[in-house]
PDB file of C-alpha atoms in Angstrom:
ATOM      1  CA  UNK A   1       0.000   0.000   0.000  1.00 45.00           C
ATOM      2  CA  UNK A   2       1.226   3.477  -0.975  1.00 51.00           C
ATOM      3  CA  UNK A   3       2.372   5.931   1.746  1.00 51.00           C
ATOM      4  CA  UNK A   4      -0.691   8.363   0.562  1.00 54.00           C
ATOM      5  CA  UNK A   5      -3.302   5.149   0.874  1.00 61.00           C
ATOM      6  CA  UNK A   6      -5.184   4.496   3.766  1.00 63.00           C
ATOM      7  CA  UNK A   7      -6.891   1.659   4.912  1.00 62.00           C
ATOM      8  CA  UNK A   8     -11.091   1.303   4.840  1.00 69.00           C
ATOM      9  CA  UNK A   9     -12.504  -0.945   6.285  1.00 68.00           C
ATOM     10  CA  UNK A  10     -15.577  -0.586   4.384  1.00 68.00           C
ATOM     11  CA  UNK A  11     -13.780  -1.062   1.216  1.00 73.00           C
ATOM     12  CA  UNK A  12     -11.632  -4.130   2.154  1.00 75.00           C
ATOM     13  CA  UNK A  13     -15.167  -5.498   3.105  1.00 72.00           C
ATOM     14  CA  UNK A  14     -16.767  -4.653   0.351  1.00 73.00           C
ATOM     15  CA  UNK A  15     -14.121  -6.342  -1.906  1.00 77.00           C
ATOM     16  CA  UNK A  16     -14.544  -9.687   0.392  1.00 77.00           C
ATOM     17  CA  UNK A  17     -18.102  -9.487   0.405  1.00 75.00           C
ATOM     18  CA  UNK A  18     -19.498  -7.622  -2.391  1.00 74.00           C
ATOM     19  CA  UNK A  19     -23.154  -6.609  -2.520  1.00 76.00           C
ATOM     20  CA  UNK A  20     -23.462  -9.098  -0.026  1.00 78.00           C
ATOM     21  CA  UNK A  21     -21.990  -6.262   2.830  1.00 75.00           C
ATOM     22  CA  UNK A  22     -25.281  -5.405   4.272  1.00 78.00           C
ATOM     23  CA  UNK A  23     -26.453  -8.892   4.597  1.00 85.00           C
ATOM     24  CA  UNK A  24     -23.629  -9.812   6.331  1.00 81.00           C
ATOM     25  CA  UNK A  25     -23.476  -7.231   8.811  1.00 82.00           C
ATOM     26  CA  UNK A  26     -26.867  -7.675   9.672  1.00 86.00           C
ATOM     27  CA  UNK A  27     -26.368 -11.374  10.065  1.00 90.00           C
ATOM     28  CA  UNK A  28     -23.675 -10.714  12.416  1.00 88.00           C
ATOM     29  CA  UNK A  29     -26.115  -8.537  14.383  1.00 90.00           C
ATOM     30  CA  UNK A  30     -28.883 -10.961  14.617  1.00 93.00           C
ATOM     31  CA  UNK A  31     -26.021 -13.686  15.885  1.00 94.00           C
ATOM     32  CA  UNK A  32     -25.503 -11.958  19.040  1.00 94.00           C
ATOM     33  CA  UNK A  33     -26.782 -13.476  22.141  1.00 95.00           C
ATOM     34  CA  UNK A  34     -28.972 -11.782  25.095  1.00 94.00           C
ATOM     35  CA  UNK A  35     -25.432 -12.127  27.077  1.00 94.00           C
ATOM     36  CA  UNK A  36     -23.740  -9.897  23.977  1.00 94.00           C
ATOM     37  CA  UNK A  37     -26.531  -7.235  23.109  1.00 93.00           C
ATOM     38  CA  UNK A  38     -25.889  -3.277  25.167  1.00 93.00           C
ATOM     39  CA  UNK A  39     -29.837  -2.846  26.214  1.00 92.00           C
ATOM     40  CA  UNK A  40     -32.014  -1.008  23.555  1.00 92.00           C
ATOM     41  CA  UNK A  41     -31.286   2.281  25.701  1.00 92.00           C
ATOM     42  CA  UNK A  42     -28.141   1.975  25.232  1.00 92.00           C
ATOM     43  CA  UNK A  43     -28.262   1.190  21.842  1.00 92.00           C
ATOM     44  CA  UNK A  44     -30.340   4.306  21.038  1.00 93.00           C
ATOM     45  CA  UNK A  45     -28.175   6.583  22.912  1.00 93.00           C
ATOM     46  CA  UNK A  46     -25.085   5.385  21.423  1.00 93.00           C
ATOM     47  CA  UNK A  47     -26.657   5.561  17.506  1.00 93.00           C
ATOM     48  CA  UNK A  48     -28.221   9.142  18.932  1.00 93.00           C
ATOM     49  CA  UNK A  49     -24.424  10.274  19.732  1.00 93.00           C
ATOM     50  CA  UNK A  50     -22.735   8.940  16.932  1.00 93.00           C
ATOM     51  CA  UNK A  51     -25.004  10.472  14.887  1.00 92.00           C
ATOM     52  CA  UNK A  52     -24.035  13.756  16.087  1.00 92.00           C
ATOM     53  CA  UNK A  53     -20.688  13.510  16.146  1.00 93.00           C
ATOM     54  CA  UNK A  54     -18.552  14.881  12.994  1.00 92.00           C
ATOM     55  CA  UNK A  55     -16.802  11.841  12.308  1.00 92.00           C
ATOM     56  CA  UNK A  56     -19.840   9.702  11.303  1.00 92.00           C
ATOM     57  CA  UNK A  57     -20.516   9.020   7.807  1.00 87.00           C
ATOM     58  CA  UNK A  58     -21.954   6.295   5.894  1.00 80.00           C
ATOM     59  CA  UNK A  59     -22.737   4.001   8.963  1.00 82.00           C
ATOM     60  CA  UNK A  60     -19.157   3.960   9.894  1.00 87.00           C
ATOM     61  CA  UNK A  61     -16.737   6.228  12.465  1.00 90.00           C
ATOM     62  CA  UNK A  62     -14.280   7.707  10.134  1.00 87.00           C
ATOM     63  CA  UNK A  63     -12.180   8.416  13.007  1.00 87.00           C
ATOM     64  CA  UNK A  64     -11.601   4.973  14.158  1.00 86.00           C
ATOM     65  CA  UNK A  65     -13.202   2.807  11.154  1.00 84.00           C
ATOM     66  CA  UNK A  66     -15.461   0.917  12.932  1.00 87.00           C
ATOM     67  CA  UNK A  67     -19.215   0.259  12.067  1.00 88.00           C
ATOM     68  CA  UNK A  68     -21.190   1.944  14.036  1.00 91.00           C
ATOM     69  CA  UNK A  69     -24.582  -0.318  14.439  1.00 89.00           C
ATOM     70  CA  UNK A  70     -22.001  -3.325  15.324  1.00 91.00           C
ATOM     71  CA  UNK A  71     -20.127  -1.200  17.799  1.00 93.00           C
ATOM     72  CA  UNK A  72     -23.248   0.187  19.290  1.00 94.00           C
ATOM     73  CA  UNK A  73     -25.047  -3.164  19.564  1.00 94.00           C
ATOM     74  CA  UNK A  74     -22.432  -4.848  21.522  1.00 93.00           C
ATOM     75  CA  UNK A  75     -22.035  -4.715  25.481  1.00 92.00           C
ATOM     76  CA  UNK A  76     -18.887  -3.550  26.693  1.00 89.00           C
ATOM     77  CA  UNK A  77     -17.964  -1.834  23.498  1.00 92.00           C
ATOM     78  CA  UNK A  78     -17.076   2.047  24.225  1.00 90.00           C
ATOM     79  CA  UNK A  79     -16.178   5.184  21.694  1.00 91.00           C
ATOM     80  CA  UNK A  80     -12.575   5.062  21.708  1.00 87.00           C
ATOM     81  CA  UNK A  81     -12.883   8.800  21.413  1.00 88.00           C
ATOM     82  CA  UNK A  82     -14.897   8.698  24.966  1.00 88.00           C
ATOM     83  CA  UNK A  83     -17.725  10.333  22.999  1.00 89.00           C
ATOM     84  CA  UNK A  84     -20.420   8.038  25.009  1.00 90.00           C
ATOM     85  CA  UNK A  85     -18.839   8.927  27.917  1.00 80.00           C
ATOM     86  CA  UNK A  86     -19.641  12.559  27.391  1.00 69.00           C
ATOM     87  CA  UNK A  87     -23.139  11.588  26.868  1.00 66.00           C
ATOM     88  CA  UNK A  88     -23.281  10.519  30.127  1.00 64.00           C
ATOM     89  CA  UNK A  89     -22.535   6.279  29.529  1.00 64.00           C
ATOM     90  CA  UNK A  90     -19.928   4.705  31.227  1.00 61.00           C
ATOM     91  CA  UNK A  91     -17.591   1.470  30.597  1.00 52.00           C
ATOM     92  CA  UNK A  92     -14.921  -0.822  31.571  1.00 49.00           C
ATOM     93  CA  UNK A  93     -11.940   0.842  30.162  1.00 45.00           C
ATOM     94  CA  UNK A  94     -10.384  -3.230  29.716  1.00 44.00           C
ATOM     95  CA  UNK A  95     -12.573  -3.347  26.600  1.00 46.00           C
ATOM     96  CA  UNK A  96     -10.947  -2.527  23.690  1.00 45.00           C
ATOM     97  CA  UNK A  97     -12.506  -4.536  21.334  1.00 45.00           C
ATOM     98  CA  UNK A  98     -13.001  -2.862  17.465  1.00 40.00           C
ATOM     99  CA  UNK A  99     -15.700  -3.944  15.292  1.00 41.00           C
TER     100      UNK A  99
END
């Protein structure tokens, strides 16, 4: 990859899954147990904030390149930007998982 190149994730998924993208990311959300799913509160508040926030675009967080619905939808998962946070959510700073 050239120096001037960056990496997105939407594209290298795209290329792997074609126009079968949305299909599999909603798959992926419908696999998640009880025990894996933030509480529809949460859920809306972190969609609610994201969508505010100048670095969303086209479902994903252009600052960190993760999709936001699978981010959102998962317990544990935080804004590695602490945007949540300032929305008044708090998390277990040991989870650093990126969707």
């Amino acid at each position: 990859m050239e120096e001037s190149e960056r990496y997105c994730r939407k594209c290298e998924l795209a290329k792997q899954y074609g126009s079968g993208l949305e299909e599999y990311l909603l798959r992926y959300l419908a696999q998640l147990t009880p025990e894996e799913q933030a509480e529809d509160v949460t859920y809306a508040r972190r969609l609610a904030c994201c969508g505010k926030c100048t670095w969303y675009g086209e479902h994903m967080c252009r600052a960190c390149g993760c999709y936001v619905q699978l981010r959102a939808a998962v317990k544990g998962q935080n804004c590695p930007y602490e945007k949540w946070e300032q929305e008044g959510e708090t998390h277990d700073t040991r989870s650093g998982n990126i969707l």
